[in-house]
Amino acid sequence: MKVLVTTGSKYGSTREVGDAIAGVLEESGFEVDVQDACDVLSVTYYDAVVVGSAVYGGLWRRDASELIRDHLVELRRREVYMFSCGMETVVRPGQGLDEADALARDVGARKHQRFPGALDYERLNVGEKAIIRALNPPRGDFRDFAAARGWAGRLATELRAVAAV
Ligand SMILES: Cc1cc2nc3c(=O)[nH]c(=O)nc-3n(C[C@H](O)[C@H](O)[C@H](O)COP(=O)(O)O)c2cc1C
């Protein structure tokens, strides 16, 4: 079974979560390709696609959300799993968590998982720093690679079951 793991990531922390997920799928015997979402030209080669994105201002990174919208028909025919990385504490009061649930519904994703992200204040641009100062979320690396690997392991079990049908 051929699996694509692809991410939309501005500062690289979501990409590394994707790499960890890809590693588990590879160890589980799948043929795995890893690509940034902006580099994906086609998904037709793959049986399953794992799409992840960082969340900014309630939105997925545009390369990841456009990947889903641009390849909706092909993705609906495949096994799709999604994950979001973010600091939910950045969400403004009254703002929905993010657009990922709607994307997951549109594409018929089997699962959408949220993982904690990483926030390196010093690397942010001026506008981002202003938002973070205003909302004052915890700063640091809160990623849980054990959780990401555990999720990938369960995903591997599901994909094996699908492949066996
Ligand atoms: C300006 C800004 C806005 C953010 N908005 C959200 C948000 O709406 N929801 C959320 O869960 N996380 C939000 N985050 C946290 C990022 O999603 C988190 O830092 C993520 O891990 C960054 O991933 P990346 O390194 O792959 O770009 C925001 C971070 C910044 C700097």
Short mmCIF file of N, CA and C and ligand atoms in Angstrom, two decimals:
data_model
loop_
_atom_site.label_atom_id
_atom_site.label_comp_id
_atom_site.label_asym_id
_atom_site.label_seq_id
_atom_site.Cartn_x
_atom_site.Cartn_y
_atom_site.Cartn_z
N MET A 1 0.85 -1.20 0.00
CA MET A 1 0.00 0.00 0.00
C MET A 1 0.88 1.25 0.00
N LYS A 2 0.54 2.19 -0.87
CA LYS A 2 1.37 3.39 -1.02
C LYS A 2 0.71 4.56 -0.27
N VAL A 3 1.50 5.19 0.59
CA VAL A 3 0.94 6.26 1.44
C VAL A 3 1.75 7.55 1.25
N LEU A 4 1.03 8.65 1.08
CA LEU A 4 1.66 9.97 1.04
C LEU A 4 1.43 10.66 2.37
N VAL A 5 2.51 11.15 2.98
CA VAL A 5 2.38 11.99 4.18
C VAL A 5 2.80 13.40 3.78
N THR A 6 1.89 14.36 3.90
CA THR A 6 2.18 15.70 3.41
C THR A 6 1.73 16.75 4.42
N THR A 7 2.49 17.82 4.55
CA THR A 7 2.16 18.81 5.58
C THR A 7 2.28 20.24 5.07
N GLY A 8 1.48 21.09 5.67
CA GLY A 8 1.61 22.54 5.51
C GLY A 8 2.18 23.09 6.80
N SER A 9 3.37 23.65 6.73
CA SER A 9 4.09 24.03 7.95
C SER A 9 4.87 25.29 7.68
N LYS A 10 4.69 26.32 8.51
CA LYS A 10 5.47 27.55 8.27
C LYS A 10 6.85 27.47 8.91
N TYR A 11 6.90 27.05 10.16
CA TYR A 11 8.18 27.07 10.89
C TYR A 11 8.77 25.67 11.10
N GLY A 12 8.16 24.66 10.51
CA GLY A 12 8.78 23.33 10.49
C GLY A 12 8.32 22.37 11.58
N SER A 13 7.60 22.86 12.59
CA SER A 13 7.27 21.93 13.69
C SER A 13 6.23 20.89 13.24
N THR A 14 5.30 21.30 12.40
CA THR A 14 4.29 20.35 11.90
C THR A 14 4.93 19.35 10.94
N ARG A 15 5.88 19.83 10.15
CA ARG A 15 6.59 18.92 9.23
C ARG A 15 7.26 17.80 10.03
N GLU A 16 7.84 18.15 11.18
CA GLU A 16 8.52 17.12 11.97
C GLU A 16 7.54 16.12 12.57
N VAL A 17 6.34 16.58 12.90
CA VAL A 17 5.31 15.64 13.38
C VAL A 17 4.95 14.69 12.22
N GLY A 18 4.81 15.25 11.02
CA GLY A 18 4.55 14.43 9.83
C GLY A 18 5.65 13.41 9.60
N ASP A 19 6.90 13.84 9.80
CA ASP A 19 8.03 12.91 9.62
C ASP A 19 7.93 11.74 10.59
N ALA A 20 7.53 12.05 11.83
CA ALA A 20 7.41 10.98 12.84
C ALA A 20 6.30 10.00 12.44
N ILE A 21 5.20 10.53 11.94
CA ILE A 21 4.08 9.67 11.50
C ILE A 21 4.54 8.82 10.32
N ALA A 22 5.25 9.44 9.37
CA ALA A 22 5.75 8.70 8.20
C ALA A 22 6.69 7.59 8.64
N GLY A 23 7.52 7.87 9.64
CA GLY A 23 8.47 6.87 10.12
C GLY A 23 7.77 5.61 10.62
N VAL A 24 6.70 5.83 11.38
CA VAL A 24 5.95 4.68 11.91
C VAL A 24 5.30 3.89 10.78
N LEU A 25 4.76 4.60 9.80
CA LEU A 25 4.09 3.91 8.68
C LEU A 25 5.12 3.10 7.88
N GLU A 26 6.29 3.66 7.73
CA GLU A 26 7.37 2.95 7.02
C GLU A 26 7.77 1.68 7.78
N GLU A 27 7.96 1.86 9.10
CA GLU A 27 8.32 0.68 9.93
C GLU A 27 7.22 -0.37 9.87
N SER A 28 5.99 0.05 9.60
CA SER A 28 4.87 -0.89 9.54
C SER A 28 4.75 -1.56 8.18
N GLY A 29 5.68 -1.22 7.28
CA GLY A 29 5.74 -1.94 6.01
C GLY A 29 5.07 -1.25 4.83
N PHE A 30 4.59 -0.02 5.01
CA PHE A 30 3.97 0.69 3.89
C PHE A 30 5.06 1.39 3.06
N GLU A 31 4.74 1.62 1.79
CA GLU A 31 5.61 2.42 0.93
C GLU A 31 5.21 3.87 1.16
N VAL A 32 6.11 4.66 1.73
CA VAL A 32 5.72 6.00 2.17
C VAL A 32 6.53 7.09 1.46
N ASP A 33 5.84 8.09 0.94
CA ASP A 33 6.50 9.29 0.44
C ASP A 33 6.15 10.45 1.36
N VAL A 34 7.10 11.36 1.55
CA VAL A 34 6.87 12.55 2.39
C VAL A 34 7.10 13.78 1.52
N GLN A 35 6.14 14.69 1.52
CA GLN A 35 6.28 15.91 0.71
C GLN A 35 5.65 17.09 1.44
N ASP A 36 6.22 18.27 1.21
CA ASP A 36 5.51 19.48 1.65
C ASP A 36 4.25 19.61 0.79
N ALA A 37 3.18 20.10 1.38
CA ALA A 37 1.91 20.18 0.65
C ALA A 37 2.06 21.01 -0.63
N CYS A 38 2.89 22.05 -0.58
CA CYS A 38 3.04 22.92 -1.76
C CYS A 38 3.71 22.19 -2.92
N ASP A 39 4.36 21.07 -2.67
CA ASP A 39 5.08 20.34 -3.73
C ASP A 39 4.25 19.20 -4.33
N VAL A 40 3.07 18.94 -3.78
CA VAL A 40 2.29 17.79 -4.25
C VAL A 40 1.57 18.16 -5.55
N LEU A 41 1.89 17.44 -6.60
CA LEU A 41 1.25 17.71 -7.89
C LEU A 41 0.04 16.80 -8.11
N SER A 42 0.13 15.58 -7.58
CA SER A 42 -0.95 14.61 -7.79
C SER A 42 -0.97 13.62 -6.63
N VAL A 43 -2.17 13.10 -6.34
CA VAL A 43 -2.28 12.09 -5.28
C VAL A 43 -2.67 10.73 -5.87
N THR A 44 -2.78 10.66 -7.18
CA THR A 44 -3.38 9.47 -7.80
C THR A 44 -2.52 8.22 -7.61
N TYR A 45 -1.22 8.38 -7.37
CA TYR A 45 -0.33 7.23 -7.18
C TYR A 45 -0.61 6.52 -5.86
N TYR A 46 -1.23 7.21 -4.92
CA TYR A 46 -1.31 6.71 -3.54
C TYR A 46 -2.66 6.06 -3.22
N ASP A 47 -2.61 5.09 -2.31
CA ASP A 47 -3.84 4.48 -1.80
C ASP A 47 -4.37 5.26 -0.61
N ALA A 48 -3.46 5.87 0.12
CA ALA A 48 -3.86 6.62 1.33
C ALA A 48 -3.02 7.89 1.42
N VAL A 49 -3.65 8.94 1.96
CA VAL A 49 -2.96 10.22 2.09
C VAL A 49 -3.17 10.74 3.51
N VAL A 50 -2.07 11.08 4.16
CA VAL A 50 -2.13 11.72 5.48
C VAL A 50 -1.77 13.18 5.27
N VAL A 51 -2.71 14.08 5.55
CA VAL A 51 -2.46 15.51 5.36
C VAL A 51 -2.48 16.20 6.72
N GLY A 52 -1.42 16.92 7.02
CA GLY A 52 -1.37 17.65 8.28
C GLY A 52 -1.09 19.12 8.03
N SER A 53 -1.50 19.94 8.97
CA SER A 53 -1.21 21.38 8.83
C SER A 53 -1.09 22.04 10.19
N ALA A 54 -0.26 23.07 10.21
CA ALA A 54 -0.27 24.01 11.33
C ALA A 54 -1.52 24.87 11.19
N VAL A 55 -2.01 25.38 12.31
CA VAL A 55 -3.19 26.26 12.31
C VAL A 55 -2.74 27.68 12.64
N TYR A 56 -3.14 28.62 11.79
CA TYR A 56 -2.84 30.04 12.03
C TYR A 56 -4.13 30.83 11.89
N GLY A 57 -4.51 31.50 12.97
CA GLY A 57 -5.73 32.30 12.92
C GLY A 57 -6.95 31.48 12.55
N GLY A 58 -7.00 30.26 13.01
CA GLY A 58 -8.16 29.41 12.75
C GLY A 58 -8.15 28.76 11.37
N LEU A 59 -7.10 28.99 10.62
CA LEU A 59 -7.04 28.42 9.27
C LEU A 59 -5.88 27.45 9.15
N TRP A 60 -6.08 26.43 8.32
CA TRP A 60 -4.94 25.60 7.93
C TRP A 60 -4.01 26.42 7.06
N ARG A 61 -2.74 26.02 6.99
CA ARG A 61 -1.84 26.64 6.03
C ARG A 61 -2.45 26.48 4.64
N ARG A 62 -2.33 27.52 3.83
CA ARG A 62 -3.07 27.51 2.57
C ARG A 62 -2.62 26.37 1.64
N ASP A 63 -1.32 26.02 1.66
CA ASP A 63 -0.89 24.94 0.76
C ASP A 63 -1.59 23.62 1.11
N ALA A 64 -1.83 23.39 2.41
CA ALA A 64 -2.49 22.14 2.82
C ALA A 64 -3.99 22.18 2.51
N SER A 65 -4.65 23.31 2.79
CA SER A 65 -6.09 23.37 2.52
C SER A 65 -6.35 23.35 1.01
N GLU A 66 -5.46 23.98 0.24
CA GLU A 66 -5.64 23.96 -1.22
C GLU A 66 -5.37 22.58 -1.79
N LEU A 67 -4.45 21.87 -1.18
CA LEU A 67 -4.21 20.49 -1.62
C LEU A 67 -5.52 19.70 -1.52
N ILE A 68 -6.22 19.88 -0.42
CA ILE A 68 -7.49 19.15 -0.25
C ILE A 68 -8.53 19.65 -1.25
N ARG A 69 -8.65 20.96 -1.38
CA ARG A 69 -9.69 21.49 -2.29
C ARG A 69 -9.38 21.15 -3.75
N ASP A 70 -8.11 21.26 -4.13
CA ASP A 70 -7.74 21.04 -5.54
C ASP A 70 -7.81 19.57 -5.95
N HIS A 71 -7.67 18.66 -4.96
CA HIS A 71 -7.65 17.23 -5.29
C HIS A 71 -8.81 16.49 -4.63
N LEU A 72 -9.91 17.24 -4.42
CA LEU A 72 -11.03 16.70 -3.65
C LEU A 72 -11.57 15.39 -4.24
N VAL A 73 -11.75 15.37 -5.55
CA VAL A 73 -12.36 14.18 -6.18
C VAL A 73 -11.44 12.96 -5.99
N GLU A 74 -10.16 13.14 -6.25
CA GLU A 74 -9.21 12.02 -6.11
C GLU A 74 -9.09 11.61 -4.64
N LEU A 75 -9.08 12.59 -3.75
CA LEU A 75 -8.92 12.26 -2.33
C LEU A 75 -10.13 11.52 -1.79
N ARG A 76 -11.32 11.88 -2.28
CA ARG A 76 -12.53 11.20 -1.79
C ARG A 76 -12.51 9.72 -2.12
N ARG A 77 -11.74 9.34 -3.13
CA ARG A 77 -11.65 7.92 -3.51
C ARG A 77 -10.54 7.20 -2.75
N ARG A 78 -9.85 7.92 -1.89
CA ARG A 78 -8.72 7.33 -1.16
C ARG A 78 -8.96 7.39 0.34
N GLU A 79 -8.11 6.66 1.07
CA GLU A 79 -8.16 6.74 2.53
C GLU A 79 -7.45 8.02 2.94
N VAL A 80 -8.17 8.93 3.58
CA VAL A 80 -7.55 10.20 3.97
C VAL A 80 -7.58 10.33 5.49
N TYR A 81 -6.44 10.69 6.04
CA TYR A 81 -6.31 10.97 7.47
C TYR A 81 -5.74 12.38 7.59
N MET A 82 -6.25 13.13 8.56
CA MET A 82 -5.78 14.51 8.72
C MET A 82 -5.31 14.75 10.16
N PHE A 83 -4.35 15.63 10.28
CA PHE A 83 -4.00 16.09 11.63
C PHE A 83 -3.70 17.59 11.59
N SER A 84 -3.98 18.24 12.70
CA SER A 84 -3.71 19.67 12.86
C SER A 84 -2.76 19.85 14.02
N CYS A 85 -1.82 20.77 13.86
CA CYS A 85 -0.93 21.13 14.97
C CYS A 85 -1.20 22.57 15.34
N GLY A 86 -1.41 22.82 16.59
CA GLY A 86 -1.67 24.20 17.00
C GLY A 86 -1.64 24.35 18.50
N MET A 87 -1.76 25.61 18.88
CA MET A 87 -1.83 25.95 20.31
C MET A 87 -3.24 26.47 20.49
N GLU A 88 -4.10 25.60 20.94
CA GLU A 88 -5.52 26.01 20.95
C GLU A 88 -5.76 27.24 21.82
N THR A 89 -4.79 27.52 22.68
CA THR A 89 -4.93 28.70 23.54
C THR A 89 -4.78 30.00 22.76
N VAL A 90 -4.32 29.91 21.48
CA VAL A 90 -4.20 31.14 20.68
C VAL A 90 -5.55 31.56 20.14
N VAL A 91 -6.49 30.62 20.16
CA VAL A 91 -7.81 30.89 19.57
C VAL A 91 -8.50 32.03 20.31
N ARG A 92 -9.02 32.96 19.52
CA ARG A 92 -9.70 34.11 20.14
C ARG A 92 -11.05 33.67 20.70
N PRO A 93 -11.50 34.32 21.77
CA PRO A 93 -12.81 33.97 22.32
C PRO A 93 -13.88 34.07 21.22
N GLY A 94 -14.74 33.08 21.14
CA GLY A 94 -15.82 33.12 20.15
C GLY A 94 -15.43 32.55 18.80
N GLN A 95 -14.12 32.42 18.55
CA GLN A 95 -13.67 31.89 17.27
C GLN A 95 -13.80 30.37 17.28
N GLY A 96 -14.31 29.79 16.20
CA GLY A 96 -14.33 28.34 16.10
C GLY A 96 -12.91 27.82 16.17
N LEU A 97 -12.75 26.56 16.50
CA LEU A 97 -11.40 26.05 16.71
C LEU A 97 -10.55 26.24 15.46
N ASP A 98 -11.00 25.76 14.33
CA ASP A 98 -10.32 25.99 13.06
C ASP A 98 -11.15 25.40 11.94
N GLU A 99 -10.66 25.57 10.70
CA GLU A 99 -11.44 25.13 9.54
C GLU A 99 -11.27 23.65 9.25
N ALA A 100 -10.44 22.96 10.04
CA ALA A 100 -10.08 21.59 9.68
C ALA A 100 -11.26 20.63 9.72
N ASP A 101 -12.18 20.83 10.67
CA ASP A 101 -13.32 19.90 10.74
C ASP A 101 -14.15 19.95 9.46
N ALA A 102 -14.33 21.16 8.91
CA ALA A 102 -15.09 21.29 7.67
C ALA A 102 -14.35 20.63 6.51
N LEU A 103 -13.03 20.81 6.47
CA LEU A 103 -12.24 20.16 5.42
C LEU A 103 -12.34 18.64 5.54
N ALA A 104 -12.28 18.16 6.78
CA ALA A 104 -12.35 16.70 7.02
C ALA A 104 -13.68 16.14 6.54
N ARG A 105 -14.75 16.90 6.80
CA ARG A 105 -16.07 16.47 6.34
C ARG A 105 -16.13 16.44 4.81
N ASP A 106 -15.65 17.51 4.18
CA ASP A 106 -15.70 17.62 2.71
C ASP A 106 -14.98 16.46 2.03
N VAL A 107 -13.83 16.11 2.58
CA VAL A 107 -12.99 15.12 1.91
C VAL A 107 -13.32 13.69 2.38
N GLY A 108 -14.18 13.60 3.40
CA GLY A 108 -14.53 12.28 3.92
C GLY A 108 -13.36 11.62 4.64
N ALA A 109 -12.61 12.41 5.39
CA ALA A 109 -11.44 11.87 6.11
C ALA A 109 -11.88 10.80 7.11
N ARG A 110 -11.10 9.75 7.21
CA ARG A 110 -11.43 8.70 8.19
C ARG A 110 -11.23 9.23 9.60
N LYS A 111 -10.20 10.08 9.76
CA LYS A 111 -9.93 10.64 11.10
C LYS A 111 -9.31 12.02 10.95
N HIS A 112 -9.58 12.87 11.93
CA HIS A 112 -8.86 14.14 12.05
C HIS A 112 -8.40 14.28 13.49
N GLN A 113 -7.10 14.38 13.66
CA GLN A 113 -6.52 14.41 15.01
C GLN A 113 -5.86 15.77 15.26
N ARG A 114 -6.02 16.29 16.46
CA ARG A 114 -5.31 17.53 16.82
C ARG A 114 -4.14 17.21 17.73
N PHE A 115 -2.99 17.79 17.41
CA PHE A 115 -1.80 17.62 18.25
C PHE A 115 -1.33 19.00 18.71
N PRO A 116 -0.76 19.06 19.90
CA PRO A 116 -0.19 20.35 20.34
C PRO A 116 1.03 20.72 19.48
N GLY A 117 1.21 22.01 19.28
CA GLY A 117 2.29 22.48 18.40
C GLY A 117 3.45 23.08 19.16
N ALA A 118 4.17 23.95 18.46
CA ALA A 118 5.34 24.60 19.05
C ALA A 118 5.31 26.07 18.66
N LEU A 119 5.69 26.90 19.57
CA LEU A 119 5.67 28.35 19.35
C LEU A 119 7.01 28.94 19.78
N ASP A 120 7.83 29.29 18.77
CA ASP A 120 9.14 29.89 19.05
C ASP A 120 9.03 31.38 18.76
N TYR A 121 8.75 32.13 19.81
CA TYR A 121 8.43 33.56 19.67
C TYR A 121 9.50 34.31 18.88
N GLU A 122 10.76 34.00 19.11
CA GLU A 122 11.85 34.75 18.48
C GLU A 122 11.84 34.61 16.96
N ARG A 123 11.29 33.53 16.45
CA ARG A 123 11.30 33.32 14.99
C ARG A 123 10.11 33.98 14.29
N LEU A 124 9.14 34.47 15.05
CA LEU A 124 7.92 35.02 14.42
C LEU A 124 8.19 36.37 13.77
N ASN A 125 7.38 36.72 12.78
CA ASN A 125 7.51 38.05 12.18
C ASN A 125 6.79 39.08 13.07
N VAL A 126 6.92 40.34 12.70
CA VAL A 126 6.43 41.42 13.58
C VAL A 126 4.93 41.28 13.86
N GLY A 127 4.16 40.99 12.81
CA GLY A 127 2.70 40.86 12.96
C GLY A 127 2.34 39.70 13.85
N GLU A 128 3.04 38.59 13.66
CA GLU A 128 2.76 37.39 14.48
C GLU A 128 3.12 37.66 15.94
N LYS A 129 4.23 38.35 16.14
CA LYS A 129 4.64 38.66 17.52
C LYS A 129 3.57 39.51 18.21
N ALA A 130 2.98 40.44 17.45
CA ALA A 130 1.96 41.32 18.04
C ALA A 130 0.74 40.48 18.48
N ILE A 131 0.35 39.53 17.63
CA ILE A 131 -0.80 38.67 17.96
C ILE A 131 -0.49 37.85 19.21
N ILE A 132 0.71 37.29 19.24
CA ILE A 132 1.07 36.43 20.37
C ILE A 132 1.18 37.25 21.66
N ARG A 133 1.70 38.47 21.54
CA ARG A 133 1.77 39.32 22.74
C ARG A 133 0.36 39.62 23.26
N ALA A 134 -0.56 39.86 22.32
CA ALA A 134 -1.94 40.20 22.72
C ALA A 134 -2.65 39.02 23.36
N LEU A 135 -2.49 37.85 22.76
CA LEU A 135 -3.24 36.68 23.25
C LEU A 135 -2.49 35.91 24.33
N ASN A 136 -1.18 36.11 24.35
CA ASN A 136 -0.31 35.56 25.40
C ASN A 136 -0.49 34.05 25.67
N PRO A 137 -0.44 33.23 24.63
CA PRO A 137 -0.49 31.78 24.86
C PRO A 137 0.85 31.31 25.42
N PRO A 138 0.90 30.09 25.97
CA PRO A 138 2.19 29.56 26.41
C PRO A 138 3.16 29.48 25.23
N ARG A 139 4.41 29.83 25.49
CA ARG A 139 5.41 29.76 24.41
C ARG A 139 6.31 28.56 24.67
N GLY A 140 6.66 27.87 23.63
CA GLY A 140 7.55 26.71 23.79
C GLY A 140 7.13 25.58 22.87
N ASP A 141 7.79 24.46 23.05
CA ASP A 141 7.54 23.30 22.19
C ASP A 141 6.70 22.29 22.97
N PHE A 142 5.44 22.19 22.60
CA PHE A 142 4.51 21.31 23.33
C PHE A 142 4.18 20.06 22.52
N ARG A 143 4.97 19.80 21.49
CA ARG A 143 4.66 18.66 20.64
C ARG A 143 4.81 17.35 21.42
N ASP A 144 3.93 16.42 21.11
CA ASP A 144 3.92 15.13 21.81
C ASP A 144 4.17 14.04 20.76
N PHE A 145 5.45 13.75 20.56
CA PHE A 145 5.81 12.80 19.50
C PHE A 145 5.33 11.39 19.83
N ALA A 146 5.27 11.07 21.11
CA ALA A 146 4.77 9.74 21.48
C ALA A 146 3.30 9.61 21.05
N ALA A 147 2.53 10.69 21.26
CA ALA A 147 1.12 10.66 20.85
C ALA A 147 1.01 10.55 19.33
N ALA A 148 1.86 11.29 18.63
CA ALA A 148 1.81 11.25 17.15
C ALA A 148 2.17 9.85 16.65
N ARG A 149 3.19 9.25 17.26
CA ARG A 149 3.58 7.90 16.84
C ARG A 149 2.48 6.89 17.18
N GLY A 150 1.84 7.08 18.33
CA GLY A 150 0.75 6.18 18.72
C GLY A 150 -0.40 6.26 17.73
N TRP A 151 -0.72 7.49 17.34
CA TRP A 151 -1.79 7.70 16.36
C TRP A 151 -1.44 7.02 15.04
N ALA A 152 -0.17 7.19 14.63
CA ALA A 152 0.28 6.58 13.36
C ALA A 152 0.20 5.06 13.44
N GLY A 153 0.48 4.50 14.61
CA GLY A 153 0.39 3.05 14.78
C GLY A 153 -1.04 2.56 14.59
N ARG A 154 -1.99 3.31 15.16
CA ARG A 154 -3.40 2.92 15.01
C ARG A 154 -3.85 3.07 13.55
N LEU A 155 -3.31 4.11 12.92
CA LEU A 155 -3.61 4.34 11.50
C LEU A 155 -3.09 3.16 10.66
N ALA A 156 -1.88 2.68 10.98
CA ALA A 156 -1.30 1.54 10.26
C ALA A 156 -2.20 0.31 10.39
N THR A 157 -2.72 0.11 11.61
CA THR A 157 -3.61 -1.04 11.83
C THR A 157 -4.86 -0.92 10.95
N GLU A 158 -5.43 0.30 10.91
CA GLU A 158 -6.63 0.52 10.08
C GLU A 158 -6.33 0.28 8.61
N LEU A 159 -5.19 0.81 8.16
CA LEU A 159 -4.85 0.68 6.73
C LEU A 159 -4.61 -0.78 6.35
N ARG A 160 -4.01 -1.52 7.27
CA ARG A 160 -3.80 -2.96 6.99
C ARG A 160 -5.16 -3.65 6.83
N ALA A 161 -6.12 -3.26 7.67
CA ALA A 161 -7.46 -3.87 7.59
C ALA A 161 -8.12 -3.50 6.26
N VAL A 162 -7.96 -2.24 5.84
CA VAL A 162 -8.55 -1.80 4.57
C VAL A 162 -7.90 -2.57 3.41
N ALA A 163 -6.57 -2.72 3.48
CA ALA A 163 -5.84 -3.39 2.40
C ALA A 163 -6.26 -4.86 2.29
N ALA A 164 -6.66 -5.44 3.42
CA ALA A 164 -7.00 -6.87 3.44
C ALA A 164 -8.39 -7.14 2.85
N VAL A 165 -9.22 -6.10 2.75
CA VAL A 165 -10.61 -6.30 2.27
C VAL A 165 -10.62 -6.63 0.78
C1 LIG B 1 0.28 34.34 14.72
C2 LIG B 1 -0.09 32.95 15.16
C3 LIG B 1 -1.42 32.55 15.12
C4 LIG B 1 -1.76 31.26 15.54
N1 LIG B 1 -3.08 30.88 15.50
C5 LIG B 1 -3.43 29.64 15.95
C6 LIG B 1 -4.80 29.25 15.95
O1 LIG B 1 -5.70 29.96 15.51
N2 LIG B 1 -5.11 28.03 16.44
C7 LIG B 1 -4.15 27.19 16.93
O2 LIG B 1 -4.48 26.09 17.38
N3 LIG B 1 -2.83 27.53 16.93
C8 LIG B 1 -2.45 28.75 16.44
N4 LIG B 1 -1.13 29.11 16.42
C9 LIG B 1 -0.09 28.17 16.89
C10 LIG B 1 0.58 27.44 15.72
O3 LIG B 1 -0.36 26.67 15.01
C11 LIG B 1 1.67 26.51 16.29
O4 LIG B 1 2.67 27.33 16.77
C12 LIG B 1 2.18 25.52 15.25
O5 LIG B 1 2.83 24.46 15.93
C13 LIG B 1 3.12 26.12 14.23
O6 LIG B 1 3.45 25.14 13.28
P1 LIG B 1 4.63 25.25 12.22
O7 LIG B 1 5.94 25.33 12.98
O8 LIG B 1 4.55 23.98 11.44
O9 LIG B 1 4.40 26.46 11.38
C14 LIG B 1 -0.75 30.37 16.00
C15 LIG B 1 0.58 30.80 16.02
C16 LIG B 1 0.91 32.06 15.62
C17 LIG B 1 2.36 32.47 15.63
#
